[in-house]
């Protein structure tokens, strides 16, 4: 039973109700001498308190994504260290129906030699007869650490919240892809290091398996990223390292963009894989991407000062940058969910709609736009339009010293 699943929470709530009911029914019916009766009553009271505390703890964990699984809670790493369990290659991967209309598979990437879970959701338009031959744009959702792809469903309310935005016209009908960003349990801040090429997994292997099984656009303006926390850090850096794959990245409360407190132990490698260093060394002729960076004044894990530092580094890079500063909100899913409308609306400006001209996009005017407002509610978004696909060059390798 999943630690963050509805079934586990419902079982705890039922156990609490049963403990309270048993206490009420047995309180005056416990046999035996007085000391034994009082001891039994104390046990019943303790049982009520323990089950009630478990219900509250499970609710807090599910709401804030503190622990994604039982192994995460118990600190189990599955042996001597992270390993990539074997899986089928992309062409033999089988997508099975899961929760909330998601299709999921477990696949081994031939380029990265890593294996992991990939979940995919297609919008209602994908199955409509008028779109049966139409390629759709893709947004990859990158979870935080600790976290897992399932966190987007349990705490991030996906794809239900995205469907609401879709119905109001706030966003294009994107295919949502949710890969694991730390296959084998190894966190590298989505960077390639010897033995763990996670940037390759996310920029090559995951897009390949999605392209082989779904109708997707071919150009970078058909592929975007949206990430939270560590996933937000990855959503900011991967378009800079792989502009031939991703045309846009939206980072919600990203980890420090300068690489401080990052997962990589080598300080030089950590700096050279940080979004701030990458954008400072990006030339206008090298990339054609857009980035959306959002945080709140109250988020100590993603302070506004680091986004301002990134803005300064991005000057002259040619990267289309938009920032948003919310007046309140902590480093949690409540804050990130409130940012969905602004993030998906912006992604719909940067990326093309179903069947639109791949690689052309709809770039907003100017290099940099800034908002300092509360996350907006749903608004009108651009609609799809027909157009041909275009081939794109292969992704560039990660920059390393």
Tab-separated table of C-alpha atoms in Angstrom:
chain	number	residue	atom	x	y	z
A	1	UNK	CA	0.000	0.000	0.000
A	2	UNK	CA	1.433	3.363	-1.035
A	3	UNK	CA	2.564	5.632	1.793
A	4	UNK	CA	0.996	8.632	0.053
A	5	UNK	CA	-2.008	6.862	-1.428
A	6	UNK	CA	-5.647	7.516	-0.638
A	7	UNK	CA	-6.128	3.892	0.427
A	8	UNK	CA	-3.529	4.152	3.202
A	9	UNK	CA	-5.009	7.387	4.533
A	10	UNK	CA	-8.527	5.905	4.445
A	11	UNK	CA	-7.321	2.806	6.318
A	12	UNK	CA	-5.785	4.950	9.058
A	13	UNK	CA	-8.950	7.021	9.364
A	14	UNK	CA	-11.036	3.847	9.625
A	15	UNK	CA	-8.692	2.446	12.282
A	16	UNK	CA	-9.044	5.649	14.291
A	17	UNK	CA	-12.836	5.502	14.120
A	18	UNK	CA	-12.792	1.841	15.184
A	19	UNK	CA	-10.477	2.609	18.116
A	20	UNK	CA	-12.787	5.377	19.352
A	21	UNK	CA	-15.878	3.177	18.923
A	22	UNK	CA	-14.221	0.265	20.733
A	23	UNK	CA	-13.272	2.546	23.617
A	24	UNK	CA	-16.861	3.767	23.994
A	25	UNK	CA	-18.324	0.236	23.839
A	26	UNK	CA	-15.804	-1.516	26.093
A	27	UNK	CA	-15.168	1.197	28.669
A	28	UNK	CA	-17.650	-0.151	31.268
A	29	UNK	CA	-17.589	-3.771	30.119
A	30	UNK	CA	-13.976	-4.668	30.795
A	31	UNK	CA	-13.877	-7.618	33.230
A	32	UNK	CA	-11.390	-8.307	35.971
A	33	UNK	CA	-10.053	-6.510	39.050
A	34	UNK	CA	-9.923	-2.713	39.177
A	35	UNK	CA	-6.166	-2.344	38.326
A	36	UNK	CA	-6.600	-4.531	35.228
A	37	UNK	CA	-9.661	-2.583	34.131
A	38	UNK	CA	-7.875	0.757	34.460
A	39	UNK	CA	-4.833	-0.587	32.600
A	40	UNK	CA	-7.075	-1.756	29.756
A	41	UNK	CA	-8.745	1.659	29.614
A	42	UNK	CA	-5.361	3.380	29.416
A	43	UNK	CA	-4.419	1.088	26.520
A	44	UNK	CA	-7.664	1.967	24.716
A	45	UNK	CA	-7.041	5.686	25.193
A	46	UNK	CA	-3.466	5.284	23.943
A	47	UNK	CA	-4.691	3.375	20.897
A	48	UNK	CA	-7.077	6.228	20.059
A	49	UNK	CA	-4.269	8.758	20.372
A	50	UNK	CA	-1.771	6.761	18.317
A	51	UNK	CA	-4.191	6.194	15.436
A	52	UNK	CA	-5.259	9.848	15.477
A	53	UNK	CA	-1.618	10.989	15.382
A	54	UNK	CA	-0.961	8.617	12.455
A	55	UNK	CA	-3.877	10.148	10.533
A	56	UNK	CA	-2.533	13.666	11.059
A	57	UNK	CA	1.032	12.591	10.200
A	58	UNK	CA	-0.137	10.890	6.982
A	59	UNK	CA	-2.111	13.979	5.997
A	60	UNK	CA	0.900	16.250	6.582
A	61	UNK	CA	3.213	13.911	4.640
A	62	UNK	CA	0.789	13.696	1.719
A	63	UNK	CA	0.224	17.462	1.686
A	64	UNK	CA	3.897	18.439	1.772
A	65	UNK	CA	5.572	15.449	0.106
A	66	UNK	CA	8.025	14.815	2.950
A	67	UNK	CA	8.428	11.094	2.215
A	68	UNK	CA	7.489	9.575	-1.127
A	69	UNK	CA	7.571	5.881	-0.206
A	70	UNK	CA	8.079	3.412	2.631
A	71	UNK	CA	11.713	2.996	1.634
A	72	UNK	CA	12.142	6.763	1.758
A	73	UNK	CA	10.553	6.897	5.235
A	74	UNK	CA	12.600	3.997	6.606
A	75	UNK	CA	15.842	5.112	4.985
A	76	UNK	CA	16.234	1.959	2.935
A	77	UNK	CA	18.454	2.302	-0.136
A	78	UNK	CA	18.018	-1.235	-1.428
A	79	UNK	CA	21.514	-2.553	-0.715
A	80	UNK	CA	24.966	-1.095	-1.111
A	81	UNK	CA	23.877	1.874	-3.191
A	82	UNK	CA	21.688	3.135	-6.011
A	83	UNK	CA	21.338	0.776	-8.952
A	84	UNK	CA	19.548	0.946	-12.274
A	85	UNK	CA	17.204	-2.039	-12.384
A	86	UNK	CA	16.938	-3.582	-15.852
A	87	UNK	CA	14.024	-2.651	-18.054
A	88	UNK	CA	13.013	-3.067	-21.708
A	89	UNK	CA	14.346	-0.719	-24.407
A	90	UNK	CA	12.053	2.097	-25.627
A	91	UNK	CA	10.695	0.190	-28.624
A	92	UNK	CA	9.526	-2.698	-26.402
A	93	UNK	CA	8.193	-0.621	-23.507
A	94	UNK	CA	4.543	-1.277	-22.619
A	95	UNK	CA	2.408	1.562	-21.280
A	96	UNK	CA	-0.227	0.332	-18.825
A	97	UNK	CA	-3.202	2.298	-17.540
A	98	UNK	CA	-2.757	3.632	-14.024
A	99	UNK	CA	-4.327	6.164	-11.684
A	100	UNK	CA	-6.026	9.342	-12.916
A	101	UNK	CA	-5.863	8.324	-16.563
A	102	UNK	CA	-2.078	8.076	-16.502
A	103	UNK	CA	-0.262	5.494	-18.596
A	104	UNK	CA	2.978	4.257	-17.118
A	105	UNK	CA	5.937	2.134	-18.081
A	106	UNK	CA	9.346	1.098	-16.818
A	107	UNK	CA	12.042	1.454	-19.449
A	108	UNK	CA	15.803	1.252	-19.867
A	109	UNK	CA	17.419	4.111	-21.736
A	110	UNK	CA	19.995	2.941	-24.299
A	111	UNK	CA	21.989	6.199	-24.158
A	112	UNK	CA	22.156	6.609	-20.377
A	113	UNK	CA	22.037	2.891	-19.466
A	114	UNK	CA	19.592	3.898	-16.716
A	115	UNK	CA	16.139	2.477	-16.076
A	116	UNK	CA	13.171	4.181	-14.500
A	117	UNK	CA	9.480	4.933	-14.432
A	118	UNK	CA	7.836	7.170	-17.012
A	119	UNK	CA	4.190	8.230	-16.737
A	120	UNK	CA	2.252	9.854	-19.600
A	121	UNK	CA	-1.148	11.565	-19.763
A	122	UNK	CA	-2.797	12.614	-23.010
A	123	UNK	CA	-5.394	15.418	-23.196
A	124	UNK	CA	-8.961	14.666	-24.369
A	125	UNK	CA	-8.207	16.249	-27.759
A	126	UNK	CA	-5.567	13.585	-28.412
A	127	UNK	CA	-8.281	10.947	-28.985
A	128	UNK	CA	-10.692	13.137	-30.944
A	129	UNK	CA	-11.169	12.085	-34.596
A	130	UNK	CA	-10.160	15.515	-35.919
A	131	UNK	CA	-6.774	15.208	-34.173
A	132	UNK	CA	-6.097	11.530	-34.901
A	133	UNK	CA	-3.084	12.352	-37.106
A	134	UNK	CA	-1.996	15.497	-35.273
A	135	UNK	CA	1.258	15.712	-33.279
A	136	UNK	CA	0.925	17.217	-29.804
A	137	UNK	CA	3.390	19.280	-27.753
A	138	UNK	CA	4.832	17.724	-24.603
A	139	UNK	CA	5.524	19.165	-21.146
A	140	UNK	CA	7.664	17.000	-18.898
A	141	UNK	CA	6.864	17.379	-15.187
A	142	UNK	CA	9.953	17.044	-12.971
A	143	UNK	CA	9.370	16.156	-9.321
A	144	UNK	CA	11.386	17.302	-6.335
A	145	UNK	CA	13.724	15.281	-4.115
A	146	UNK	CA	12.556	13.635	-1.945
A	147	UNK	CA	9.733	12.758	-4.292
A	148	UNK	CA	8.716	10.554	-7.201
A	149	UNK	CA	6.521	10.725	-10.313
A	150	UNK	CA	3.596	9.645	-8.115
A	151	UNK	CA	4.054	12.854	-6.093
A	152	UNK	CA	2.606	14.826	-9.015
A	153	UNK	CA	-0.634	12.851	-8.622
A	154	UNK	CA	-0.866	12.588	-4.839
A	155	UNK	CA	0.333	16.050	-3.833
A	156	UNK	CA	0.439	17.979	-7.115
A	157	UNK	CA	-3.167	17.181	-8.122
A	158	UNK	CA	-2.118	16.250	-11.638
A	159	UNK	CA	-3.599	15.834	-14.152
A	160	UNK	CA	-6.853	17.083	-12.572
A	161	UNK	CA	-5.639	20.664	-12.045
A	162	UNK	CA	-4.195	20.785	-15.554
A	163	UNK	CA	-7.549	19.616	-16.955
A	164	UNK	CA	-9.226	22.583	-15.237
A	165	UNK	CA	-6.784	24.982	-16.898
A	166	UNK	CA	-7.394	23.240	-20.209
A	167	UNK	CA	-11.152	23.702	-19.945
A	168	UNK	CA	-10.753	27.428	-19.286
A	169	UNK	CA	-8.419	27.925	-22.248
A	170	UNK	CA	-5.459	28.869	-20.060
A	171	UNK	CA	-3.147	26.336	-21.674
A	172	UNK	CA	-2.486	24.340	-24.803
A	173	UNK	CA	-3.588	20.688	-24.665
A	174	UNK	CA	-0.141	19.365	-23.792
A	175	UNK	CA	0.818	15.750	-23.390
A	176	UNK	CA	2.104	15.525	-19.811
A	177	UNK	CA	5.095	13.236	-19.280
A	178	UNK	CA	6.302	12.463	-15.759
A	179	UNK	CA	9.700	10.709	-15.585
A	180	UNK	CA	11.695	9.835	-12.503
A	181	UNK	CA	14.556	12.358	-12.220
A	182	UNK	CA	16.758	10.189	-9.995
A	183	UNK	CA	16.679	6.692	-11.531
A	184	UNK	CA	18.249	4.150	-9.229
A	185	UNK	CA	17.922	6.597	-6.330
A	186	UNK	CA	20.915	8.708	-7.385
A	187	UNK	CA	20.439	12.496	-7.267
A	188	UNK	CA	22.845	14.410	-9.512
A	189	UNK	CA	20.758	17.566	-9.981
A	190	UNK	CA	19.935	16.184	-13.444
A	191	UNK	CA	23.585	16.217	-14.486
A	192	UNK	CA	25.726	13.631	-16.258
A	193	UNK	CA	28.421	12.099	-14.074
A	194	UNK	CA	30.348	8.862	-14.634
A	195	UNK	CA	27.959	5.953	-14.265
A	196	UNK	CA	24.866	8.123	-13.824
A	197	UNK	CA	23.999	10.074	-16.961
A	198	UNK	CA	20.744	11.535	-15.708
A	199	UNK	CA	20.841	14.554	-18.051
A	200	UNK	CA	21.049	12.062	-20.931
A	201	UNK	CA	18.184	10.054	-19.431
A	202	UNK	CA	15.947	13.128	-19.319
A	203	UNK	CA	17.001	14.815	-22.561
A	204	UNK	CA	17.398	11.771	-24.825
A	205	UNK	CA	16.017	8.494	-23.471
A	206	UNK	CA	12.752	9.778	-22.013
A	207	UNK	CA	11.828	11.868	-25.098
A	208	UNK	CA	12.708	8.886	-27.308
A	209	UNK	CA	10.331	6.507	-25.545
A	210	UNK	CA	7.531	9.094	-25.624
A	211	UNK	CA	8.075	9.819	-29.340
A	212	UNK	CA	7.946	6.108	-30.159
A	213	UNK	CA	4.607	5.534	-28.425
A	214	UNK	CA	2.759	8.857	-28.797
A	215	UNK	CA	2.154	11.477	-31.502
A	216	UNK	CA	4.519	14.267	-30.506
A	217	UNK	CA	5.987	17.289	-32.212
A	218	UNK	CA	9.588	17.026	-33.417
A	219	UNK	CA	11.012	20.467	-32.719
A	220	UNK	CA	12.184	22.025	-29.446
A	221	UNK	CA	9.167	24.357	-29.536
A	222	UNK	CA	7.077	21.212	-29.005
A	223	UNK	CA	8.963	20.155	-25.860
A	224	UNK	CA	8.976	21.966	-22.528
A	225	UNK	CA	9.706	21.321	-18.866
A	226	UNK	CA	7.957	22.264	-15.645
A	227	UNK	CA	9.620	21.407	-12.358
A	228	UNK	CA	9.326	22.034	-8.639
A	229	UNK	CA	12.154	22.404	-6.128
A	230	UNK	CA	15.008	20.171	-7.405
A	231	UNK	CA	12.885	19.483	-10.480
A	232	UNK	CA	12.646	23.253	-10.960
A	233	UNK	CA	16.431	23.484	-10.899
A	234	UNK	CA	16.499	20.830	-13.630
A	235	UNK	CA	13.803	22.634	-15.650
A	236	UNK	CA	15.985	25.749	-15.658
A	237	UNK	CA	19.234	24.048	-16.657
A	238	UNK	CA	18.247	21.377	-19.177
A	239	UNK	CA	16.992	23.836	-21.868
A	240	UNK	CA	20.316	25.662	-21.592
A	241	UNK	CA	22.292	22.436	-22.012
A	242	UNK	CA	19.972	20.853	-24.585
A	243	UNK	CA	18.328	23.661	-26.606
A	244	UNK	CA	17.848	21.271	-29.505
A	245	UNK	CA	15.445	19.237	-27.371
A	246	UNK	CA	13.682	21.663	-25.020
A	247	UNK	CA	12.438	25.081	-26.075
A	248	UNK	CA	11.197	26.213	-22.673
A	249	UNK	CA	11.511	25.471	-18.976
A	250	UNK	CA	9.348	26.640	-16.055
A	251	UNK	CA	10.963	26.431	-12.612
A	252	UNK	CA	8.718	26.775	-9.548
A	253	UNK	CA	10.640	27.467	-6.337
A	254	UNK	CA	13.833	25.975	-7.813
A	255	UNK	CA	16.759	24.910	-5.659
A	256	UNK	CA	19.500	27.576	-5.559
A	257	UNK	CA	20.232	28.282	-9.215
A	258	UNK	CA	23.908	28.993	-8.558
A	259	UNK	CA	24.456	25.365	-7.500
A	260	UNK	CA	24.907	26.122	-3.810
A	261	UNK	CA	23.834	23.173	-1.662
A	262	UNK	CA	23.649	21.059	-4.823
A	263	UNK	CA	23.917	17.279	-4.932
A	264	UNK	CA	27.251	17.087	-6.779
A	265	UNK	CA	30.273	16.824	-4.499
A	266	UNK	CA	32.806	18.247	-6.977
A	267	UNK	CA	32.510	22.045	-6.549
A	268	UNK	CA	33.722	22.826	-10.082
A	269	UNK	CA	31.405	20.288	-11.696
A	270	UNK	CA	28.538	21.550	-9.547
A	271	UNK	CA	29.135	25.147	-10.601
A	272	UNK	CA	29.517	24.309	-14.301
A	273	UNK	CA	26.215	22.432	-14.265
A	274	UNK	CA	24.314	25.188	-12.453
A	275	UNK	CA	21.735	27.250	-14.373
A	276	UNK	CA	23.367	30.538	-13.364
A	277	UNK	CA	26.779	29.512	-14.725
A	278	UNK	CA	25.220	28.041	-17.864
A	279	UNK	CA	23.178	31.137	-18.726
A	280	UNK	CA	26.175	33.410	-18.072
A	281	UNK	CA	28.139	31.405	-20.656
A	282	UNK	CA	25.329	31.251	-23.216
A	283	UNK	CA	25.623	33.349	-26.372
A	284	UNK	CA	22.563	34.652	-28.264
A	285	UNK	CA	23.588	32.631	-31.315
A	286	UNK	CA	23.860	29.394	-29.312
A	287	UNK	CA	20.344	28.987	-27.999
A	288	UNK	CA	16.720	29.895	-28.598
A	289	UNK	CA	14.949	29.033	-25.363
A	290	UNK	CA	12.694	30.653	-22.786
A	291	UNK	CA	12.760	30.279	-19.007
A	292	UNK	CA	10.094	31.031	-16.395
A	293	UNK	CA	11.349	31.387	-12.811
A	294	UNK	CA	8.926	31.717	-9.918
A	295	UNK	CA	9.285	31.882	-6.161
A	296	UNK	CA	7.746	33.657	-3.177
A	297	UNK	CA	9.043	36.212	-0.725
A	298	UNK	CA	8.646	33.695	2.126
A	299	UNK	CA	10.481	30.753	0.532
A	300	UNK	CA	13.821	30.400	2.299
A	301	UNK	CA	14.747	27.363	0.190
A	302	UNK	CA	14.393	29.368	-3.033
A	303	UNK	CA	15.138	32.987	-2.105
A	304	UNK	CA	14.271	35.774	-4.582
A	305	UNK	CA	17.856	37.034	-4.414
A	306	UNK	CA	19.107	33.986	-6.320
A	307	UNK	CA	16.589	34.575	-9.107
A	308	UNK	CA	17.749	38.201	-9.277
A	309	UNK	CA	21.312	36.900	-9.537
A	310	UNK	CA	20.223	34.662	-12.402
A	311	UNK	CA	18.593	37.647	-14.155
A	312	UNK	CA	21.874	39.546	-14.026
A	313	UNK	CA	23.793	36.558	-15.385
A	314	UNK	CA	21.251	36.146	-18.207
A	315	UNK	CA	21.759	39.684	-19.514
A	316	UNK	CA	22.978	39.464	-23.093
A	317	UNK	CA	22.425	35.692	-23.318
A	318	UNK	CA	19.415	35.923	-25.627
A	319	UNK	CA	17.387	33.705	-23.283
A	320	UNK	CA	13.767	34.846	-23.016
A	321	UNK	CA	13.249	35.213	-19.294
A	322	UNK	CA	10.123	35.807	-17.254
A	323	UNK	CA	10.075	35.869	-13.460
A	324	UNK	CA	7.264	35.844	-10.936
A	325	UNK	CA	7.471	36.746	-7.256
A	326	UNK	CA	4.509	35.720	-5.106
A	327	UNK	CA	4.004	37.747	-1.922
A	328	UNK	CA	3.443	34.683	0.259
A	329	UNK	CA	3.836	30.919	0.251
A	330	UNK	CA	6.299	28.350	1.518
A	331	UNK	CA	8.283	25.616	-0.211
A	332	UNK	CA	5.323	23.278	-0.662
A	333	UNK	CA	2.691	22.022	-3.071
A	334	UNK	CA	0.118	24.621	-2.048
A	335	UNK	CA	2.439	27.322	-3.387
A	336	UNK	CA	3.366	25.382	-6.510
A	337	UNK	CA	-0.248	24.591	-7.370
A	338	UNK	CA	-1.097	28.294	-7.109
A	339	UNK	CA	1.597	28.954	-9.731
A	340	UNK	CA	0.201	26.479	-12.294
A	341	UNK	CA	-1.965	29.020	-14.182
A	342	UNK	CA	0.902	31.455	-14.749
A	343	UNK	CA	3.383	28.699	-15.620
A	344	UNK	CA	1.179	26.833	-18.115
A	345	UNK	CA	-0.031	30.074	-19.682
A	346	UNK	CA	3.598	31.068	-20.251
A	347	UNK	CA	4.469	27.624	-21.631
A	348	UNK	CA	1.598	28.036	-24.106
A	349	UNK	CA	3.223	31.248	-25.321
A	350	UNK	CA	6.623	29.622	-25.757
A	351	UNK	CA	5.501	26.275	-27.172
A	352	UNK	CA	3.328	25.510	-30.159
A	353	UNK	CA	-0.125	23.951	-30.035
A	354	UNK	CA	-1.192	20.641	-31.590
A	355	UNK	CA	-0.134	20.453	-35.226
A	356	UNK	CA	1.447	23.925	-35.189
A	357	UNK	CA	4.674	24.676	-37.020
A	358	UNK	CA	7.336	22.874	-35.026
A	359	UNK	CA	10.414	24.950	-34.278
A	360	UNK	CA	8.716	28.304	-34.920
A	361	UNK	CA	6.834	28.920	-31.673
A	362	UNK	CA	5.254	32.051	-30.310
A	363	UNK	CA	7.961	34.016	-28.577
A	364	UNK	CA	6.836	36.809	-26.310
A	365	UNK	CA	8.115	40.281	-27.060
A	366	UNK	CA	11.374	41.315	-25.473
A	367	UNK	CA	14.030	39.310	-23.679
A	368	UNK	CA	12.875	39.722	-20.118
A	369	UNK	CA	9.530	40.170	-18.431
A	370	UNK	CA	8.934	40.355	-14.721
A	371	UNK	CA	5.887	39.951	-12.517
A	372	UNK	CA	5.596	40.746	-8.831
A	373	UNK	CA	2.051	39.703	-8.187
A	374	UNK	CA	0.104	36.931	-6.564
A	375	UNK	CA	-0.225	33.888	-8.837
A	376	UNK	CA	-3.060	34.737	-11.250
A	377	UNK	CA	-6.207	32.724	-11.823
A	378	UNK	CA	-7.062	31.025	-15.098
A	379	UNK	CA	-7.118	33.233	-18.166
A	380	UNK	CA	-7.336	32.946	-21.893
A	381	UNK	CA	-4.574	31.023	-23.616
A	382	UNK	CA	-3.478	30.661	-27.215
A	383	UNK	CA	-5.180	28.043	-29.321
A	384	UNK	CA	-3.701	25.399	-31.631
A	385	UNK	CA	-3.004	25.901	-35.304
A	386	UNK	CA	-1.965	23.644	-38.192
A	387	UNK	CA	1.538	23.414	-39.547
A	388	UNK	CA	4.297	20.982	-40.622
A	389	UNK	CA	6.933	19.377	-38.433
A	390	UNK	CA	10.630	20.153	-38.884
A	391	UNK	CA	13.665	18.119	-37.912
A	392	UNK	CA	16.025	19.467	-35.264
A	393	UNK	CA	19.709	18.895	-34.561
A	394	UNK	CA	20.688	16.334	-31.921
A	395	UNK	CA	20.989	17.539	-28.316
A	396	UNK	CA	24.206	19.100	-27.160
A	397	UNK	CA	26.211	17.351	-24.445
A	398	UNK	CA	26.283	18.601	-20.864
A	399	UNK	CA	28.866	21.273	-20.264
A	400	UNK	CA	31.544	19.968	-17.946
A	401	UNK	CA	34.882	21.389	-17.004
